[in-house]
Every structure is written in C-alpha cells, then in structure tokens.
Amino acid sequence: ILNGLQNQSLKQPLPKEVSDIYDEKRYKDFILYKKKYRNLSFIKMTIELICIFLILYSPFFHIVSKIQSIYISLFICILFFFIVDLILSLISEYYATFVIEEEFGMNKKTKREFFKDFLLDQIFELVFSFVIYTGIAFICKNISKWTNGFSISYIQSFMIVSGIGFCFYLIFILFSYLSFLLLKQQYHFEPLKDQYLLNQIQGLLKG
C-alpha cells in the first residue's frame, strides 16, 4: 500500500512550493532514480523468493534435521541463508552504487570503501543473527526444565519472562550501540557545499 501511494505521488508534477529549489529536469531525474531503485528491489525480492522456495523443497532441511545438536544445526542454517543473502546483496548493492548512483552522479564511494562498508554490515548482521537465534534456541530447549514441565506459579512465570525480556533488552541496547559505532565508521557527514541551495532550503524551512 505504501509503495503504491509513493508511486502515485511520484507521478504528480513538481510541487510549486519547491519549484524555486528543484527545476523540472532535476525532478525528473529524481523520479527516474527512484524508479531504477524500485526495479532493482523488485528483482532482488523475486530472486530471494525463488531461492527460498528452492531451499524449502530441497533436501537441505532433511539433512540438517539429522544433526543431533540443535546449536550446530542452527549454525549451519544461519550460515547457509547468510551466504545466499550475502551473494544477492553484494550483486544488488554493487549495481546500485556503481551503476545507478554513478549514472546520476551521486556515488562518492571507491570500490575499496564499498567493500569495507559492505563487509562490516554483513558481519554485524551475522553476529546479531547468531546471538538472537541462539538465545531463542537456548530458551526453547530449556523452558520445560525451568518451568518444571510448565507447572509453575504465575509469579514464577512472570519472573522467568521478565528475566528473558531483560536479557533481550540488554542485547538490543548493546547492538544499538554497536550499530551507532558502525555508522560512524561508514559515514562522514560534511556541510552542504552548495551555498545557494543551502539558503533556499533554510528559507523553505523558515516558511
């Protein structure tokens, strides 16, 4: 629904309120830029769905289910899906950066910077996935023992749920902080050099 509304809004002519900031050509370039990104996202999403169906109907899960350790099987599943997503993301993000953004003069990254940022993102996502899913697997494996076969009082249930919730909250805080540090490593913001455009934007914000 949101994508549909966005597509409809992009078909509208240039609003008069910003006509003195963005000219018609620049607005059309922006629409074309967004369209190419949407097409790339659609292609990636379609390929991901095809890969998921192929994996679901392959013997992969049947083979993994024979592994006795839940943690080893979980590790293999996460690593397998990570590799699939890594390949698709690398292709799509490389194309977006060095083809689409290069075409519109928006790419400021070298290939070295691109691969560095990409690897940092992927490593962060992999570690985050391992921590979250391992935690869930640990809870599922031990919940029956902790609750004495699910025959505990409401107070004990509340204490266990609160403890689990607090642990996940601490994990969320930790990874939020790590994400902030990662963004500081990846992006360096500079003041807008186009003084005329800066004055126009500031004037628009002031009303």
Short mmCIF file of C-alpha atoms in Angstrom, two decimals:
data_model
loop_
_atom_site.label_atom_id
_atom_site.label_comp_id
_atom_site.label_asym_id
_atom_site.label_seq_id
_atom_site.Cartn_x
_atom_site.Cartn_y
_atom_site.Cartn_z
CA ILE A 1 0.00 0.00 0.00
CA LEU A 2 2.75 2.44 0.98
CA ASN A 3 4.72 1.64 -2.18
CA GLY A 4 1.59 2.20 -4.25
CA LEU A 5 0.98 5.59 -2.63
CA GLN A 6 4.61 6.53 -3.19
CA ASN A 7 4.38 5.55 -6.86
CA GLN A 8 1.27 7.69 -7.27
CA SER A 9 2.94 10.68 -5.60
CA LEU A 10 5.94 10.42 -7.92
CA LYS A 11 3.65 10.69 -10.94
CA GLN A 12 2.48 14.10 -9.80
CA PRO A 13 4.03 17.24 -11.33
CA LEU A 14 6.66 19.23 -9.48
CA PRO A 15 5.00 20.98 -6.48
CA LYS A 16 5.00 24.78 -6.72
CA GLU A 17 6.32 25.08 -3.17
CA VAL A 18 9.72 23.67 -4.21
CA SER A 19 9.78 24.79 -7.85
CA ASP A 20 12.30 27.52 -6.98
CA ILE A 21 14.66 24.93 -5.45
CA TYR A 22 14.32 21.97 -7.84
CA ASP A 23 13.98 22.57 -11.56
CA GLU A 24 11.91 20.29 -13.79
CA LYS A 25 14.89 18.33 -15.12
CA ARG A 26 16.23 17.66 -11.63
CA TYR A 27 12.80 16.46 -10.51
CA LYS A 28 12.53 14.09 -13.49
CA ASP A 29 16.00 12.74 -12.76
CA PHE A 30 14.90 12.09 -9.18
CA ILE A 31 11.82 10.17 -10.36
CA LEU A 32 13.93 8.10 -12.77
CA TYR A 33 16.44 7.44 -9.99
CA LYS A 34 13.71 6.17 -7.65
CA LYS A 35 12.21 4.06 -10.43
CA LYS A 36 15.50 2.30 -11.11
CA TYR A 37 15.93 1.58 -7.40
CA ARG A 38 12.38 0.16 -7.20
CA ASN A 39 13.04 -2.09 -10.19
CA LEU A 40 16.27 -3.34 -8.61
CA SER A 41 14.50 -4.03 -5.30
CA PHE A 42 11.72 -5.91 -7.09
CA ILE A 43 14.23 -8.09 -8.98
CA LYS A 44 16.14 -8.86 -5.78
CA MET A 45 12.95 -9.69 -3.87
CA THR A 46 11.79 -12.01 -6.68
CA ILE A 47 15.11 -13.86 -6.75
CA GLU A 48 15.05 -14.17 -2.93
CA LEU A 49 11.57 -15.73 -3.04
CA ILE A 50 12.67 -18.18 -5.73
CA CYS A 51 15.72 -19.14 -3.64
CA ILE A 52 13.55 -19.66 -0.54
CA PHE A 53 11.17 -21.97 -2.42
CA LEU A 54 14.08 -23.92 -3.90
CA ILE A 55 15.63 -24.34 -0.45
CA LEU A 56 12.31 -25.37 1.14
CA TYR A 57 11.76 -28.08 -1.47
CA SER A 58 15.38 -29.25 -1.44
CA PRO A 59 16.78 -31.95 0.89
CA PHE A 60 18.65 -29.29 2.87
CA PHE A 61 16.37 -29.23 5.93
CA HIS A 62 16.03 -33.01 5.89
CA ILE A 63 19.82 -33.35 6.09
CA VAL A 64 20.15 -30.69 8.80
CA SER A 65 17.38 -32.30 10.89
CA LYS A 66 19.53 -35.42 11.29
CA ILE A 67 22.13 -33.45 13.26
CA GLN A 68 21.67 -34.15 16.98
CA SER A 69 22.91 -30.82 18.32
CA ILE A 70 20.33 -28.07 17.93
CA TYR A 71 23.08 -25.43 18.05
CA ILE A 72 25.13 -26.98 15.24
CA SER A 73 22.06 -27.36 13.01
CA LEU A 74 21.07 -23.77 13.81
CA PHE A 75 24.60 -22.59 13.00
CA ILE A 76 24.50 -24.36 9.62
CA CYS A 77 21.07 -22.93 8.76
CA ILE A 78 22.04 -19.36 9.66
CA LEU A 79 25.34 -19.62 7.80
CA PHE A 80 23.66 -21.09 4.72
CA PHE A 81 20.99 -18.38 4.50
CA PHE A 82 23.63 -15.76 5.26
CA ILE A 83 25.72 -16.87 2.27
CA VAL A 84 22.69 -16.78 -0.04
CA ASP A 85 21.73 -13.31 1.17
CA LEU A 86 25.37 -12.19 1.00
CA ILE A 87 25.62 -13.06 -2.69
CA LEU A 88 22.32 -11.40 -3.61
CA SER A 89 23.03 -8.30 -1.53
CA LEU A 90 26.54 -7.92 -2.93
CA ILE A 91 25.29 -8.02 -6.52
CA SER A 92 22.36 -5.66 -5.93
CA GLU A 93 24.27 -3.14 -3.79
CA TYR A 94 27.23 -3.12 -6.16
CA TYR A 95 24.89 -2.44 -9.09
CA ALA A 96 23.04 0.25 -7.13
CA THR A 97 26.28 2.01 -6.13
CA PHE A 98 28.40 1.77 -9.25
CA VAL A 99 25.69 1.77 -11.92
CA ILE A 100 22.59 3.63 -10.71
CA GLU A 101 24.24 6.16 -8.42
CA GLU A 102 27.16 6.57 -10.79
CA GLU A 103 24.72 7.37 -13.61
CA PHE A 104 23.18 10.21 -11.59
CA GLY A 105 26.49 11.48 -10.19
CA MET A 106 25.61 10.51 -6.62
CA ASN A 107 28.27 7.91 -5.92
CA LYS A 108 31.03 9.14 -3.62
CA LYS A 109 32.46 5.74 -2.74
CA THR A 110 35.50 4.00 -4.08
CA LYS A 111 35.33 0.23 -4.55
CA ARG A 112 37.57 -0.21 -1.53
CA GLU A 113 35.20 1.83 0.65
CA PHE A 114 32.22 -0.06 -0.75
CA PHE A 115 33.60 -3.49 0.10
CA LYS A 116 34.76 -2.32 3.54
CA ASP A 117 31.29 -0.96 4.41
CA PHE A 118 29.57 -3.99 2.92
CA LEU A 119 31.65 -6.46 4.92
CA LEU A 120 31.14 -4.51 8.15
CA ASP A 121 27.37 -4.57 7.61
CA GLN A 122 27.30 -8.27 6.81
CA ILE A 123 29.50 -9.25 9.76
CA PHE A 124 27.31 -7.20 12.10
CA GLU A 125 24.14 -8.86 10.76
CA LEU A 126 25.68 -12.33 11.02
CA VAL A 127 26.75 -11.84 14.64
CA PHE A 128 23.37 -10.33 15.53
CA SER A 129 21.54 -13.28 13.92
CA PHE A 130 23.70 -15.81 15.76
CA VAL A 131 23.13 -14.14 19.13
CA ILE A 132 19.35 -13.76 18.73
CA TYR A 133 18.62 -17.20 17.27
CA THR A 134 20.99 -18.98 19.64
CA GLY A 135 19.23 -17.24 22.54
CA ILE A 136 15.83 -18.33 21.25
CA ALA A 137 17.05 -21.90 20.73
CA PHE A 138 18.50 -21.96 24.26
CA ILE A 139 15.19 -20.78 25.73
CA CYS A 140 13.14 -23.30 23.73
CA LYS A 141 15.46 -26.12 24.77
CA ASN A 142 15.41 -25.29 28.49
CA ILE A 143 11.99 -23.72 29.09
CA SER A 144 10.41 -27.00 30.12
CA LYS A 145 13.16 -27.65 32.69
CA TRP A 146 12.99 -24.10 34.04
CA THR A 147 9.24 -24.31 34.46
CA ASN A 148 9.18 -27.85 35.87
CA GLY A 149 7.22 -29.16 32.93
CA PHE A 150 5.19 -25.90 32.66
CA SER A 151 3.75 -26.44 36.15
CA ILE A 152 4.92 -23.29 37.92
CA SER A 153 3.06 -20.42 39.57
CA TYR A 154 2.12 -17.16 37.89
CA ILE A 155 4.76 -15.29 39.92
CA GLN A 156 7.47 -17.70 38.81
CA SER A 157 6.26 -17.40 35.22
CA PHE A 158 6.39 -13.62 35.48
CA MET A 159 9.93 -13.73 36.87
CA ILE A 160 11.15 -16.01 34.07
CA VAL A 161 9.50 -13.93 31.33
CA SER A 162 10.83 -10.72 32.89
CA GLY A 163 14.36 -12.17 33.04
CA ILE A 164 14.22 -13.28 29.41
CA GLY A 165 12.82 -9.91 28.36
CA PHE A 166 15.55 -8.06 30.26
CA CYS A 167 18.25 -10.17 28.59
CA PHE A 168 16.87 -9.38 25.15
CA TYR A 169 16.64 -5.71 26.13
CA LEU A 170 20.33 -5.69 27.06
CA ILE A 171 21.17 -7.39 23.76
CA PHE A 172 19.13 -4.74 21.91
CA ILE A 173 20.95 -1.90 23.72
CA LEU A 174 24.33 -3.49 23.01
CA PHE A 175 23.67 -3.95 19.31
CA SER A 176 22.15 -0.47 19.00
CA TYR A 177 25.38 0.96 20.38
CA LEU A 178 27.46 -1.23 18.08
CA SER A 179 25.29 -0.13 15.16
CA PHE A 180 25.93 3.51 16.06
CA LEU A 181 29.69 2.87 16.12
CA LEU A 182 29.43 1.11 12.79
CA LEU A 183 27.61 4.07 11.22
CA LYS A 184 30.32 6.42 12.49
CA GLN A 185 32.90 4.27 10.73
CA GLN A 186 30.96 4.14 7.48
CA TYR A 187 29.60 7.67 7.02
CA HIS A 188 31.26 11.03 7.39
CA PHE A 189 28.89 13.97 7.05
CA GLU A 190 30.09 17.28 5.62
CA PRO A 191 28.33 20.64 5.39
CA LEU A 192 26.40 21.26 2.18
CA LYS A 193 28.81 22.99 -0.18
CA ASP A 194 26.17 24.46 -2.48
CA GLN A 195 25.52 27.67 -0.55
CA TYR A 196 22.69 28.79 -2.82
CA LEU A 197 20.83 25.50 -2.34
CA LEU A 198 21.51 25.64 1.42
CA ASN A 199 19.99 29.14 1.63
CA GLN A 200 16.96 28.03 -0.36
CA ILE A 201 16.34 25.03 1.90
CA GLN A 202 16.78 27.10 5.06
CA GLY A 203 14.36 29.70 3.70
CA LEU A 204 11.80 27.00 2.93
CA LEU A 205 12.11 25.58 6.46
CA LYS A 206 11.56 29.02 7.96
CA GLY A 207 8.37 29.39 5.92
#
